[in-house]
Short mmCIF file of C-alpha atoms in Angstrom, two decimals:
data_model
loop_
_atom_site.label_atom_id
_atom_site.label_comp_id
_atom_site.label_asym_id
_atom_site.label_seq_id
_atom_site.Cartn_x
_atom_site.Cartn_y
_atom_site.Cartn_z
CA MET Q 1437 0.26 -0.34 -0.02
CA ILE Q 1438 0.99 3.57 -0.79
CA LEU Q 1439 -0.59 6.60 1.43
CA ASP Q 1440 0.27 9.79 1.31
CA PHE Q 1441 1.39 11.69 5.03
CA LEU Q 1442 -0.39 14.86 4.38
CA MET Q 1443 -3.71 13.22 3.37
CA MET Q 1444 -7.01 14.89 3.99
CA PRO Q 1445 -9.98 14.50 5.87
CA ILE Q 1446 -7.40 11.81 8.55
CA HIS Q 1447 -3.43 11.64 7.85
CA GLY Q 1448 -1.34 8.90 6.56
CA ASP Q 1449 -0.13 7.85 9.68
CA LYS Q 1450 -3.39 7.78 11.16
CA VAL Q 1451 -4.44 5.45 8.33
CA VAL Q 1452 -1.43 3.24 9.01
CA GLU Q 1453 -1.97 3.41 12.73
CA GLU Q 1454 -5.99 1.93 11.37
CA ILE Q 1455 -4.61 -0.80 9.47
CA ARG Q 1456 -1.86 -2.14 11.92
CA LYS Q 1457 -4.64 -3.09 14.30
CA PHE Q 1458 -6.24 -5.88 12.07
CA ASN Q 1459 -3.57 -6.26 9.78
CA LYS Q 1460 0.08 -6.56 10.60
CA GLU Q 1461 1.88 -7.55 8.09
CA LEU Q 1462 0.64 -5.19 5.23
CA TYR Q 1463 3.81 -3.82 3.47
CA ILE Q 1464 3.23 0.26 3.17
CA LEU Q 1465 5.21 3.18 1.47
CA LEU Q 1466 4.44 6.49 2.97
CA LEU Q 1467 5.15 9.65 1.03
CA THR Q 1468 5.60 13.37 1.57
CA GLY Q 1469 6.40 15.81 0.28
CA HIS Q 1470 6.71 18.28 2.84
CA LYS Q 1471 9.98 17.80 4.60
CA ASP Q 1472 9.28 20.14 7.18
CA LEU Q 1473 6.06 18.31 7.79
CA ALA Q 1474 7.34 14.60 8.04
CA PRO Q 1475 5.89 12.44 10.71
CA PRO Q 1476 8.81 11.38 13.39
CA LEU Q 1477 11.17 8.50 13.39
CA GLU Q 1478 9.19 7.11 15.72
CA THR Q 1479 6.30 7.27 14.62
CA ILE Q 1480 7.52 5.20 11.37
CA LYS Q 1481 9.07 2.62 13.61
CA ARG Q 1482 6.01 2.21 15.83
CA LEU Q 1483 3.58 1.70 12.55
CA ASP Q 1484 5.91 -0.81 11.77
CA ILE Q 1485 6.08 1.53 7.97
CA GLN Q 1486 8.91 -0.21 5.56
CA GLY Q 1487 9.25 2.38 3.42
CA TYR Q 1488 9.30 6.16 3.30
CA CYS Q 1489 10.40 8.53 1.07
CA GLU Q 1490 10.02 12.04 0.28
CA LYS Q 1491 8.60 12.85 -3.04
CA SER Q 1492 10.61 14.90 -5.68
CA ASP Q 1493 10.55 15.83 -10.08
CA LYS Q 1494 13.10 13.01 -10.02
CA PHE Q 1495 10.84 9.79 -9.44
CA ASP Q 1496 13.67 7.60 -10.41
CA GLN Q 1497 13.57 7.21 -6.61
CA ILE Q 1498 10.59 6.37 -5.67
CA ILE Q 1499 10.33 3.81 -8.48
CA LEU Q 1500 13.08 2.30 -7.16
CA LEU Q 1501 11.22 1.57 -3.95
CA VAL Q 1502 8.21 0.46 -4.90
CA GLU Q 1503 10.27 -2.03 -6.88
CA SER Q 1504 11.87 -2.86 -3.35
CA GLY Q 1505 8.91 -2.76 -1.65
CA LEU Q 1506 7.52 -5.59 -4.28
CA LYS Q 1507 10.90 -7.54 -4.04
CA SER Q 1508 10.21 -7.63 -0.59
CA VAL Q 1509 6.68 -8.62 -0.16
CA SER Q 1510 7.48 -11.62 -2.61
CA GLN Q 1511 10.25 -12.48 0.17
CA MET Q 1512 8.24 -12.01 2.52
CA ARG Q 1513 5.23 -14.46 1.50
CA VAL Q 1514 8.35 -16.84 0.71
CA ILE Q 1515 9.65 -16.74 3.90
CA LYS Q 1516 6.03 -17.19 5.30
CA GLU Q 1517 5.24 -20.50 3.45
CA ILE Q 1518 8.31 -21.80 4.64
CA ASN Q 1519 8.38 -21.39 8.22
CA GLU Q 1520 4.38 -22.76 7.74
CA LYS Q 1521 6.24 -26.13 5.77
CA LEU Q 1522 8.49 -25.68 9.16
CA GLU Q 1523 5.95 -25.55 11.19
CA ALA Q 1524 3.98 -28.44 10.30
CA ALA Q 1525 6.78 -30.64 9.74
CA TYR Q 1526 7.48 -29.83 13.53
CA VAL Q 1527 4.05 -31.00 14.73
CA GLU Q 1528 4.02 -33.81 12.38
CA LEU Q 1529 8.11 -34.64 14.13
CA LYS Q 1530 6.53 -33.83 17.66
CA ASN Q 1531 3.32 -35.93 17.64
CA ALA Q 1532 5.29 -38.73 16.26
CA TYR Q 1533 7.49 -38.93 18.96
CA ARG Q 1534 4.49 -37.96 21.66
CA GLY Q 1535 3.02 -41.28 19.97
CA THR Q 1536 6.18 -43.38 20.70
CA MET Q 1537 6.59 -42.42 24.07
CA GLU Q 1538 2.76 -42.63 24.59
CA SER Q 1539 3.40 -46.69 23.78
CA LEU Q 1540 6.12 -46.83 25.96
CA ARG Q 1541 4.39 -45.25 28.91
CA LEU Q 1542 1.23 -47.99 28.33
CA ALA Q 1543 3.43 -50.09 28.26
CA VAL Q 1544 5.29 -49.85 31.51
CA ASP Q 1545 1.40 -49.81 32.95
CA ALA Q 1546 1.09 -52.76 31.07
CA LYS Q 1547 3.35 -54.59 33.01
CA ASP Q 1548 2.29 -53.56 36.51
CA SER Q 1549 -1.35 -54.27 36.97
CA TYR Q 1550 -1.06 -51.58 40.20
CA THR Q 1551 0.18 -48.67 38.03
CA LYS Q 1552 -2.13 -48.90 35.69
CA ASN Q 1553 -3.62 -45.32 34.37
CA HIS Q 1554 -1.35 -44.11 37.27
CA SER Q 1555 0.54 -41.85 35.10
CA ASP Q 1556 -2.37 -40.30 34.02
CA ARG Q 1557 -3.74 -40.11 37.85
CA VAL Q 1558 -0.91 -37.92 38.68
CA SER Q 1559 -1.17 -35.99 35.74
CA TYR Q 1560 -4.68 -34.73 36.94
CA TYR Q 1561 -3.46 -34.02 40.07
CA SER Q 1562 0.04 -31.74 39.21
CA VAL Q 1563 -1.92 -29.99 36.77
CA MET Q 1564 -4.79 -29.16 39.61
CA LEU Q 1565 -1.57 -28.07 41.58
CA ALA Q 1566 -0.19 -26.00 39.10
CA LYS Q 1567 -3.66 -24.37 38.43
CA LYS Q 1568 -4.15 -23.45 42.45
CA LEU Q 1569 -0.46 -21.77 41.80
CA GLY Q 1570 -1.58 -19.29 39.33
CA LEU Q 1571 1.39 -21.15 36.72
CA SER Q 1572 1.07 -20.36 33.49
CA ASP Q 1573 -0.30 -22.68 30.47
CA GLU Q 1574 2.71 -23.30 29.48
CA GLU Q 1575 4.14 -24.41 32.36
CA ILE Q 1576 0.90 -26.01 32.86
CA GLU Q 1577 1.70 -27.71 29.59
CA ILE Q 1578 4.76 -28.56 30.45
CA ILE Q 1579 3.85 -30.05 34.08
CA ARG Q 1580 0.94 -32.86 33.09
CA ASP Q 1581 3.46 -33.96 29.97
CA GLY Q 1582 6.22 -34.42 32.11
CA ALA Q 1583 3.56 -36.30 35.06
CA LEU Q 1584 2.46 -38.22 32.04
CA PHE Q 1585 6.35 -39.69 31.44
CA HIS Q 1586 7.33 -38.90 34.76
CA ASP Q 1587 7.68 -42.87 35.45
CA ILE Q 1588 9.29 -43.89 31.71
CA GLY Q 1589 12.34 -44.87 33.15
CA LYS Q 1590 10.66 -48.09 34.27
CA ILE Q 1591 10.37 -49.96 30.80
CA GLY Q 1592 14.43 -50.63 31.71
CA ILE Q 1593 13.04 -52.23 35.35
CA PRO Q 1594 12.56 -56.37 35.21
CA ASP Q 1595 9.51 -57.35 35.17
CA ALA Q 1596 10.15 -59.54 38.60
CA ILE Q 1597 11.53 -56.35 40.19
CA LEU Q 1598 8.24 -54.14 39.72
CA GLN Q 1599 6.21 -56.97 39.80
CA LYS Q 1600 7.35 -58.08 43.24
CA THR Q 1601 4.71 -58.81 45.85
CA SER Q 1602 7.63 -59.19 49.00
CA LYS Q 1603 9.80 -56.85 50.15
CA LEU Q 1604 12.34 -55.54 48.00
CA THR Q 1605 15.88 -56.64 49.09
CA ASP Q 1606 18.75 -53.38 48.88
CA GLU Q 1607 19.85 -54.47 44.90
CA GLU Q 1608 16.18 -54.37 43.71
CA TYR Q 1609 15.52 -51.21 45.58
CA ASP Q 1610 18.58 -50.02 44.30
CA ASP Q 1611 17.58 -51.15 40.81
CA ILE Q 1612 14.22 -48.77 41.27
CA LYS Q 1613 15.86 -45.83 42.09
CA ASN Q 1614 17.74 -46.18 39.00
CA HIS Q 1615 14.18 -45.56 36.75
CA PRO Q 1616 14.64 -41.64 36.82
CA THR Q 1617 18.02 -41.34 35.37
CA ILE Q 1618 16.49 -44.26 32.70
CA GLY Q 1619 13.61 -41.82 31.79
CA ALA Q 1620 15.85 -38.78 31.51
CA HIS Q 1621 18.21 -40.74 28.86
CA ILE Q 1622 15.00 -42.34 26.93
CA LEU Q 1623 13.59 -38.86 26.99
CA ASN Q 1624 17.25 -37.09 26.24
CA PRO Q 1625 17.84 -37.16 22.63
CA ALA Q 1626 14.84 -35.75 21.47
CA THR Q 1627 14.69 -32.06 21.94
CA ILE Q 1628 10.80 -31.38 22.18
CA PHE Q 1629 11.12 -32.80 25.24
CA ASN Q 1630 13.85 -31.08 27.15
CA LYS Q 1631 11.79 -29.07 29.04
CA ILE Q 1632 10.03 -32.07 30.94
CA ILE Q 1633 13.18 -34.53 31.39
CA PRO Q 1634 13.94 -32.55 34.57
CA ILE Q 1635 10.44 -33.80 35.81
CA VAL Q 1636 10.81 -36.99 34.85
CA LYS Q 1637 14.42 -36.91 35.98
CA HIS Q 1638 14.46 -35.21 40.06
CA HIS Q 1639 10.61 -36.27 40.84
CA HIS Q 1640 12.09 -39.10 43.49
CA GLU Q 1641 14.02 -36.09 45.55
CA ARG Q 1642 13.17 -35.38 48.94
CA PHE Q 1643 12.69 -31.36 50.22
CA ASP Q 1644 15.27 -32.05 52.97
CA GLY Q 1645 17.63 -33.63 50.85
CA ARG Q 1646 17.58 -37.36 51.17
CA GLY Q 1647 16.36 -38.19 47.87
CA TYR Q 1648 17.33 -39.38 45.16
CA PRO Q 1649 19.06 -39.48 42.18
CA GLY Q 1650 20.73 -36.12 42.60
CA SER Q 1651 20.34 -35.70 46.61
CA LEU Q 1652 18.48 -32.27 46.17
CA SER Q 1653 17.39 -30.17 48.47
CA GLY Q 1654 14.79 -27.14 49.05
CA GLU Q 1655 14.56 -25.13 45.53
CA ASN Q 1656 17.55 -26.62 44.17
CA ILE Q 1657 14.70 -29.12 43.02
CA PRO Q 1658 12.84 -27.96 39.76
CA LEU Q 1659 9.58 -26.81 41.00
CA HIS Q 1660 7.85 -28.81 38.27
CA ALA Q 1661 9.63 -31.65 39.75
CA ARG Q 1662 8.79 -31.07 43.48
CA ILE Q 1663 4.72 -31.02 42.11
CA VAL Q 1664 4.36 -33.50 40.49
CA ALA Q 1665 6.28 -35.28 43.55
CA ILE Q 1666 3.38 -34.66 45.55
CA ALA Q 1667 0.69 -35.68 43.13
CA ASP Q 1668 2.98 -39.00 42.48
CA SER Q 1669 3.24 -39.85 46.24
CA PHE Q 1670 -0.86 -39.17 46.75
CA ASP Q 1671 -1.85 -41.24 44.16
CA ALA Q 1672 0.51 -44.13 45.53
CA MET Q 1673 -1.12 -43.39 49.12
CA THR Q 1674 -4.29 -43.66 47.48
CA SER Q 1675 -4.02 -46.74 45.73
CA ASP Q 1676 -4.10 -50.77 46.14
CA ARG Q 1677 -1.08 -52.00 46.30
CA SER Q 1678 -0.34 -55.89 47.15
CA TYR Q 1679 1.41 -55.16 50.15
CA ARG Q 1680 -1.37 -53.30 51.62
CA PRO Q 1681 -4.85 -51.41 50.68
CA ARG Q 1682 -4.87 -47.99 49.76
CA PHE Q 1683 -5.70 -44.94 51.96
CA THR Q 1684 -8.36 -42.80 52.50
CA LEU Q 1685 -8.06 -39.46 50.90
CA PHE Q 1686 -8.39 -38.18 54.82
CA LYS Q 1687 -4.83 -40.19 55.74
CA ALA Q 1688 -3.27 -39.53 52.31
CA LEU Q 1689 -3.35 -35.92 53.14
CA GLU Q 1690 -2.42 -36.14 57.32
CA GLU Q 1691 1.06 -38.03 55.98
CA ILE Q 1692 1.32 -35.21 53.05
CA ASP Q 1693 1.08 -32.86 56.09
CA ARG Q 1694 2.85 -34.75 58.31
CA CYS Q 1695 5.81 -34.76 55.51
CA LYS Q 1696 6.00 -31.45 54.62
CA GLY Q 1697 9.34 -30.25 54.82
CA ALA Q 1698 10.71 -33.28 54.62
CA GLN Q 1699 9.47 -35.05 51.84
CA PHE Q 1700 8.17 -32.34 50.35
CA ASP Q 1701 7.91 -28.96 49.92
CA PRO Q 1702 5.77 -26.89 52.56
CA GLU Q 1703 4.00 -24.31 50.92
CA LEU Q 1704 3.04 -27.12 47.90
CA ALA Q 1705 1.68 -29.45 50.19
CA THR Q 1706 -0.30 -26.86 52.04
CA LEU Q 1707 -1.54 -25.52 48.53
CA PHE Q 1708 -2.40 -29.72 47.24
CA ILE Q 1709 -3.94 -30.61 50.50
CA GLU Q 1710 -6.32 -27.49 50.17
CA THR Q 1711 -6.68 -28.29 46.45
CA VAL Q 1712 -7.39 -31.80 47.46
CA LYS Q 1713 -10.18 -31.02 49.74
CA GLU Q 1714 -11.77 -28.59 47.47
CA ASN Q 1715 -12.12 -31.17 44.93
CA LYS Q 1716 -13.13 -33.92 47.44
CA GLU Q 1717 -16.04 -35.22 45.79
CA THR Q 1718 -15.19 -35.24 42.17
CA ILE Q 1719 -11.36 -37.31 43.34
CA GLU Q 1720 -13.44 -40.03 45.38
CA LYS Q 1721 -15.58 -40.37 42.24
CA ASP Q 1722 -12.67 -40.94 40.05
CA LEU Q 1723 -11.27 -42.85 41.73
CA GLU Q 1724 -13.83 -45.01 42.78
CA ILE Q 1725 -14.66 -45.63 38.68
CA THR Q 1726 -10.77 -46.66 38.43
CA LEU Q 1727 -11.12 -49.59 40.74
CA LEU Q 1728 -14.20 -50.69 40.01
CA ALA Q 1729 -12.36 -50.95 36.21
CA ARG Q 1730 -9.41 -52.74 37.53
CA THR Q 1731 -11.85 -54.94 39.41
CA ASP Q 1732 -13.42 -55.53 35.75
CA ASP Q 1733 -9.82 -56.36 34.69
#
């Protein structure tokens, strides 16, 4: 679009200002025949006016500027098409990786009936706490995905250990403790999972520094991992295990409260307890449905 700066009843810069409200990409060339009344440079930058020229008897400069503008528009279109293709390819690649990881995640759940749907519930509780914290949509998505894949490393743990009903030996427990590191190694080659790797690797750290694999403590533990750690423990306590029946919601929350400052971030634990109480009926109903589903399997 080519506009004159001094127009009636509205000046060119005001026209551009209105255009920019609904079109940020239109290439605009602004002309003026009054050098002393030219728009300020700040206005030209603010309105993203790509070309500016003073009119004169010599039209060569204007013609060159118009030709340059046409070439720029053509290049912008090519760049936009390339970006759209790259974005489509990225989405396709991301979906392919997600599909692969989802298959691995389901394989982990299939290895042990007691952990069936565990990752889905941990993801649900983690998102619930993240929303209570007022985290951004981007962070909530990271936490959702990280919670879904937090136990992916168990694919590398022998079935005999995962399904053992008696007490684990020290060596077997050491094998179990390797699953966060194994999970991080599985996800590491795919850069699209970089943001969830800290969750996968550190969801078994303890606030007092006695967790694994890094013995991190306090706020040195990534926030997202601290959130998933609480959700993971809550689901473990409210799920049936071969060696004990599930805890009631009250008893599970009582245990989380007892472990504040030791196993869990105290502030996050307090917020989690509040959030579960606020959603008590929904959570209890969902747990009953899950238990019935397991009975039918």
